[in-house]
Every structure is written in structure tokens, then in C-alpha cells.
């Protein structure tokens, strides 16, 4: 089965794939690089039935997993913005539960990074920035640029090309924790955790 705009998010950009079902068959969405499409593949040993073009199917998604992944992914954006505000350059990101982190490089020596107290001070600056962005409930919006890239905006804070899943606004994020950052192999590593605020 291949559709141009798949409802399921494949693994990519440091984010896990959605979990879902098509007519009760558990699927794994995956990016088919040859076709340039997101396709749903069977999650089990048995192949999916032969669906035909135009056929109606019932599609279900694991909403708890989607919200967990969206919260972890979205939280990376204000952390990236906070790091840029420190003068650092974004280098890499991972949004898997238990491993979420944003990595930066510093073009100029940042003496705070040389001592435990300095690293805690720098982390506290990140925490303050992120807490303010969440308190202001910055909306998450997106648009396609002239090259067809999806650009995600966090109000006036941050814009970046991104194909991930997001919460509607930063106020949907809860329990953001940033342990003291680490410096490894020349990279500033900011680990974090975050959850989706409960819906009323
Ligand atoms: Zn994103």
C-alpha cells in the first residue's frame, strides 16, 4: 500500500515510527526512498492483504505513542533555539524515549563548558529559555518554502526545516527535565525528557 500523504509517520529525523493498524493488521510505516513515499508494511511475519487503489480501509494509530513521540520531538525545538541563543551551532538530534538529546558545537571557546559549575550554569540558562517558551505557549506552525521543504516555526523563537510530528503549542509539553549538559568529543550534549500534557 502506498499513498502520497501517509497518515503514519515513519522513523526519521531522530524520531521513532508511529505504531498503527490498517483494517486490524499492525503496520510499520517506512520511507521508501526509491518511490519517495511513506509506505505501510506489515509489522508481523504475515504480509498485508492486497489492498486496491480506492478501497476504503479503517486506519488506527497508537495515540499514546504518537503523543509521546511528538512531545519528545517538539521539545527538541526550543532546546535547539536555547542552544543557538548561547551562540552554539546545532549539530545533531535524537528524540527516542530515554535517549533524547540535542547536540551542539561551539565555534568560539565557551569557558563555562570547562568546569562542572560552568556546565550547570549553561544548562540553567537553557532551562530558563525553554521554561519561558513553554510558559508563553508558543504555537507550532509550518509552511512549505519555495523548494518544497516543510519549515516549522515556533512563534518568533525558532524556524527549522522539519518533517517530524509536533504538539499544537509548547504549552502541551510537560515535565521537561534537562540534566546538566555534557561535553563529549567536542560536542555539547544536552539530554532531556518531556511528556505530553494530559488532555482534559
Ligand atoms: Zn520538528
mmCIF file of C-alpha atoms and ligand atoms in Angstrom:
data_model
loop_
_atom_site.group_PDB
_atom_site.id
_atom_site.type_symbol
_atom_site.label_atom_id
_atom_site.label_comp_id
_atom_site.label_asym_id
_atom_site.label_seq_id
_atom_site.Cartn_x
_atom_site.Cartn_y
_atom_site.Cartn_z
ATOM 1 C CA UNK A 1 0.000 0.000 0.000
ATOM 2 C CA UNK A 2 1.401 3.390 -0.877
ATOM 3 C CA UNK A 3 -0.272 6.749 -0.595
ATOM 4 C CA UNK A 4 1.215 10.115 -1.403
ATOM 5 C CA UNK A 5 0.478 11.516 2.042
ATOM 6 C CA UNK A 6 0.637 8.740 4.590
ATOM 7 C CA UNK A 7 -1.139 9.342 7.910
ATOM 8 C CA UNK A 8 1.596 7.442 9.710
ATOM 9 C CA UNK A 9 4.962 8.960 10.494
ATOM 10 C CA UNK A 10 7.946 6.795 9.515
ATOM 11 C CA UNK A 11 11.118 6.611 11.552
ATOM 12 C CA UNK A 12 13.314 9.520 10.559
ATOM 13 C CA UNK A 13 14.887 12.736 11.724
ATOM 14 C CA UNK A 14 15.804 11.050 15.009
ATOM 15 C CA UNK A 15 12.179 10.154 15.772
ATOM 16 C CA UNK A 16 10.642 6.650 16.092
ATOM 17 C CA UNK A 17 7.948 5.443 13.681
ATOM 18 C CA UNK A 18 4.270 5.574 14.604
ATOM 19 C CA UNK A 19 2.555 2.356 15.584
ATOM 20 C CA UNK A 20 -0.668 1.690 13.712
ATOM 21 C CA UNK A 21 -3.140 -0.685 12.133
ATOM 22 C CA UNK A 22 -4.825 -0.893 8.727
ATOM 23 C CA UNK A 23 -8.034 -2.946 8.827
ATOM 24 C CA UNK A 24 -6.747 -4.524 12.052
ATOM 25 C CA UNK A 25 -3.350 -5.508 10.614
ATOM 26 C CA UNK A 26 -0.489 -3.968 12.541
ATOM 27 C CA UNK A 27 1.788 -1.984 10.258
ATOM 28 C CA UNK A 28 5.106 -0.192 10.381
ATOM 29 C CA UNK A 29 5.349 2.977 8.293
ATOM 30 C CA UNK A 30 8.629 3.256 6.416
ATOM 31 C CA UNK A 31 10.119 5.644 3.911
ATOM 32 C CA UNK A 32 10.546 4.029 0.505
ATOM 33 C CA UNK A 33 13.443 6.012 -0.901
ATOM 34 C CA UNK A 34 13.021 4.627 -4.431
ATOM 35 C CA UNK A 35 9.370 5.643 -4.630
ATOM 36 C CA UNK A 36 9.811 8.776 -2.485
ATOM 37 C CA UNK A 37 6.755 7.713 -0.482
ATOM 38 C CA UNK A 38 5.912 6.631 3.041
ATOM 39 C CA UNK A 39 4.553 3.088 2.809
ATOM 40 C CA UNK A 40 2.838 0.868 5.375
ATOM 41 C CA UNK A 41 4.496 -2.518 5.756
ATOM 42 C CA UNK A 42 3.288 -5.468 7.807
ATOM 43 C CA UNK A 43 4.620 -5.389 11.375
ATOM 44 C CA UNK A 44 4.342 -9.164 11.643
ATOM 45 C CA UNK A 45 5.515 -12.204 9.710
ATOM 46 C CA UNK A 46 2.429 -12.352 7.512
ATOM 47 C CA UNK A 47 2.134 -9.966 4.559
ATOM 48 C CA UNK A 48 -0.697 -7.433 4.422
ATOM 49 C CA UNK A 49 -3.727 -8.317 2.300
ATOM 50 C CA UNK A 50 -3.752 -6.972 -1.244
ATOM 51 C CA UNK A 51 -5.398 -3.582 -0.924
ATOM 52 C CA UNK A 52 -6.626 -1.982 -4.124
ATOM 53 C CA UNK A 53 -6.496 1.660 -5.119
ATOM 54 C CA UNK A 54 -9.664 3.409 -3.970
ATOM 55 C CA UNK A 55 -10.513 0.767 -1.369
ATOM 56 C CA UNK A 56 -11.769 2.112 1.981
ATOM 57 C CA UNK A 57 -9.839 0.868 4.994
ATOM 58 C CA UNK A 58 -10.050 1.530 8.721
ATOM 59 C CA UNK A 59 -6.853 3.108 9.970
ATOM 60 C CA UNK A 60 -5.922 3.299 13.649
ATOM 61 C CA UNK A 61 -2.929 4.873 15.302
ATOM 62 C CA UNK A 62 -1.420 4.313 18.740
ATOM 63 C CA UNK A 63 -2.280 7.758 20.052
ATOM 64 C CA UNK A 64 -0.338 7.447 23.302
ATOM 65 C CA UNK A 65 2.829 6.590 21.363
ATOM 66 C CA UNK A 66 2.171 9.403 18.847
ATOM 67 C CA UNK A 67 1.782 11.967 21.635
ATOM 68 C CA UNK A 68 4.856 10.679 23.478
ATOM 69 C CA UNK A 69 6.992 10.921 20.330
ATOM 70 C CA UNK A 70 5.510 14.292 19.318
ATOM 71 C CA UNK A 71 6.236 15.742 22.767
ATOM 72 C CA UNK A 72 9.815 14.467 22.768
ATOM 73 C CA UNK A 73 10.407 15.671 19.232
ATOM 74 C CA UNK A 74 8.790 19.087 19.722
ATOM 75 C CA UNK A 75 10.727 19.728 22.952
ATOM 76 C CA UNK A 76 13.894 19.477 20.882
ATOM 77 C CA UNK A 77 12.994 22.684 19.024
ATOM 78 C CA UNK A 78 13.033 25.141 21.970
ATOM 79 C CA UNK A 79 16.163 23.385 23.262
ATOM 80 C CA UNK A 80 17.784 23.897 19.868
ATOM 81 C CA UNK A 81 16.699 27.555 19.970
ATOM 82 C CA UNK A 82 18.077 27.885 23.518
ATOM 83 C CA UNK A 83 21.437 26.486 22.403
ATOM 84 C CA UNK A 84 21.575 28.843 19.422
ATOM 85 C CA UNK A 85 20.853 31.713 21.820
ATOM 86 C CA UNK A 86 24.021 30.636 23.673
ATOM 87 C CA UNK A 87 25.960 31.107 20.442
ATOM 88 C CA UNK A 88 26.225 27.373 19.732
ATOM 89 C CA UNK A 89 25.588 25.621 16.423
ATOM 90 C CA UNK A 90 23.113 22.745 16.180
ATOM 91 C CA UNK A 91 24.902 19.520 15.226
ATOM 92 C CA UNK A 92 22.613 16.520 15.791
ATOM 93 C CA UNK A 93 19.429 15.365 17.490
ATOM 94 C CA UNK A 94 17.801 12.189 18.761
ATOM 95 C CA UNK A 95 14.216 12.011 20.018
ATOM 96 C CA UNK A 96 13.867 8.380 21.065
ATOM 97 C CA UNK A 97 12.376 7.869 24.537
ATOM 98 C CA UNK A 98 15.159 7.510 27.091
ATOM 99 C CA UNK A 99 17.810 8.777 24.655
ATOM 100 C CA UNK A 100 16.514 12.213 23.660
ATOM 101 C CA UNK A 101 19.241 14.783 23.225
ATOM 102 C CA UNK A 102 20.323 17.757 21.147
ATOM 103 C CA UNK A 103 23.992 18.207 20.315
ATOM 104 C CA UNK A 104 25.784 21.443 19.533
ATOM 105 C CA UNK A 105 29.221 22.686 18.676
ATOM 106 C CA UNK A 106 30.676 25.954 19.923
ATOM 107 C CA UNK A 107 32.543 27.972 17.292
ATOM 108 C CA UNK A 108 34.217 30.065 19.986
ATOM 109 C CA UNK A 109 35.622 28.639 23.219
ATOM 110 C CA UNK A 110 32.944 28.766 25.927
ATOM 111 C CA UNK A 111 34.834 28.761 29.257
ATOM 112 C CA UNK A 112 31.667 27.671 31.108
ATOM 113 C CA UNK A 113 31.990 24.268 29.460
ATOM 114 C CA UNK A 114 35.325 23.564 31.161
ATOM 115 C CA UNK A 115 34.032 23.140 34.736
ATOM 116 C CA UNK A 116 31.103 21.284 36.336
ATOM 117 C CA UNK A 117 29.830 24.568 37.819
ATOM 118 C CA UNK A 118 30.043 26.278 34.426
ATOM 119 C CA UNK A 119 28.221 23.442 32.673
ATOM 120 C CA UNK A 120 25.465 23.632 35.283
ATOM 121 C CA UNK A 121 25.288 27.419 34.762
ATOM 122 C CA UNK A 122 24.990 26.968 30.993
ATOM 123 C CA UNK A 123 22.322 24.271 31.477
ATOM 124 C CA UNK A 124 20.382 26.584 33.770
ATOM 125 C CA UNK A 125 20.378 29.220 31.004
ATOM 126 C CA UNK A 126 18.877 26.613 28.650
ATOM 127 C CA UNK A 127 16.269 25.604 31.241
ATOM 128 C CA UNK A 128 15.242 29.224 31.748
ATOM 129 C CA UNK A 129 14.893 29.790 27.998
ATOM 130 C CA UNK A 130 12.838 26.620 27.487
ATOM 131 C CA UNK A 131 10.610 27.262 30.524
ATOM 132 C CA UNK A 132 9.832 30.768 29.231
ATOM 133 C CA UNK A 133 8.945 29.431 25.765
ATOM 134 C CA UNK A 134 6.604 26.844 27.306
ATOM 135 C CA UNK A 135 5.039 29.394 29.679
ATOM 136 C CA UNK A 136 4.333 31.620 26.665
ATOM 137 C CA UNK A 137 2.661 28.630 24.963
ATOM 138 C CA UNK A 138 4.364 29.392 21.638
ATOM 139 C CA UNK A 139 2.259 27.910 18.804
ATOM 140 C CA UNK A 140 3.895 25.381 16.472
ATOM 141 C CA UNK A 141 3.100 26.169 12.832
ATOM 142 C CA UNK A 142 4.593 25.187 9.492
ATOM 143 C CA UNK A 143 4.666 26.134 5.844
ATOM 144 C CA UNK A 144 6.334 24.877 2.696
ATOM 145 C CA UNK A 145 9.114 27.045 1.316
ATOM 146 C CA UNK A 146 9.904 27.677 -2.357
ATOM 147 C CA UNK A 147 11.951 24.453 -2.531
ATOM 148 C CA UNK A 148 9.084 22.411 -1.104
ATOM 149 C CA UNK A 149 10.728 21.972 2.299
ATOM 150 C CA UNK A 150 8.449 21.924 5.338
ATOM 151 C CA UNK A 151 9.601 24.715 7.628
ATOM 152 C CA UNK A 152 8.436 24.516 11.251
ATOM 153 C CA UNK A 153 8.064 27.753 13.219
ATOM 154 C CA UNK A 154 7.870 28.294 16.958
ATOM 155 C CA UNK A 155 6.273 31.729 17.096
ATOM 156 C CA UNK A 156 9.191 34.186 16.807
ATOM 157 C CA UNK A 157 11.644 31.877 18.572
ATOM 158 C CA UNK A 158 12.832 29.423 16.028
ATOM 159 C CA UNK A 159 12.350 28.127 12.491
ATOM 160 C CA UNK A 160 13.842 24.975 11.017
ATOM 161 C CA UNK A 161 13.197 22.524 8.175
ATOM 162 C CA UNK A 162 11.482 19.578 9.847
ATOM 163 C CA UNK A 163 9.319 16.613 8.873
ATOM 164 C CA UNK A 164 8.585 15.405 12.403
ATOM 165 C CA UNK A 165 5.383 15.291 14.433
ATOM 166 C CA UNK A 166 4.643 18.149 16.819
ATOM 167 C CA UNK A 167 2.352 19.218 19.618
ATOM 168 C CA UNK A 168 -0.002 22.109 18.788
ATOM 169 C CA UNK A 169 1.722 24.609 21.019
ATOM 170 C CA UNK A 170 4.534 24.448 23.553
ATOM 171 C CA UNK A 171 2.037 24.602 26.427
ATOM 172 C CA UNK A 172 1.212 20.973 25.540
ATOM 173 C CA UNK A 173 4.637 19.985 26.870
ATOM 174 C CA UNK A 174 5.070 18.928 30.488
ATOM 175 C CA UNK A 175 7.735 17.570 32.817
ATOM 176 C CA UNK A 176 10.664 18.869 30.787
ATOM 177 C CA UNK A 177 13.878 17.888 32.523
ATOM 178 C CA UNK A 178 17.359 18.914 31.356
ATOM 179 C CA UNK A 179 20.105 17.238 33.387
ATOM 180 C CA UNK A 180 23.419 19.079 33.446
ATOM 181 C CA UNK A 181 24.830 19.070 29.925
ATOM 182 C CA UNK A 182 27.898 17.050 28.997
ATOM 183 C CA UNK A 183 30.739 17.714 26.597
ATOM 184 C CA UNK A 184 31.836 14.670 24.621
ATOM 185 C CA UNK A 185 34.215 14.533 21.668
ATOM 186 C CA UNK A 186 33.904 18.268 21.087
ATOM 187 C CA UNK A 187 30.108 18.155 21.148
ATOM 188 C CA UNK A 188 27.880 19.852 23.721
ATOM 189 C CA UNK A 189 25.341 17.174 24.549
ATOM 190 C CA UNK A 190 22.025 18.329 26.054
ATOM 191 C CA UNK A 191 19.930 15.350 27.124
ATOM 192 C CA UNK A 192 16.295 15.869 28.036
ATOM 193 C CA UNK A 193 12.977 14.251 28.744
ATOM 194 C CA UNK A 194 9.466 15.584 28.164
ATOM 195 C CA UNK A 195 5.902 14.275 28.085
ATOM 196 C CA UNK A 196 2.642 15.377 26.510
ATOM 197 C CA UNK A 197 0.397 17.210 28.930
ATOM 198 C CA UNK A 198 -2.746 15.237 29.692
ATOM 199 C CA UNK A 199 -5.776 16.219 27.696
ATOM 200 C CA UNK A 200 -8.672 17.471 29.800
HETATM 201 ZN ZN1 LIG B 1 10.136 19.302 14.368
#
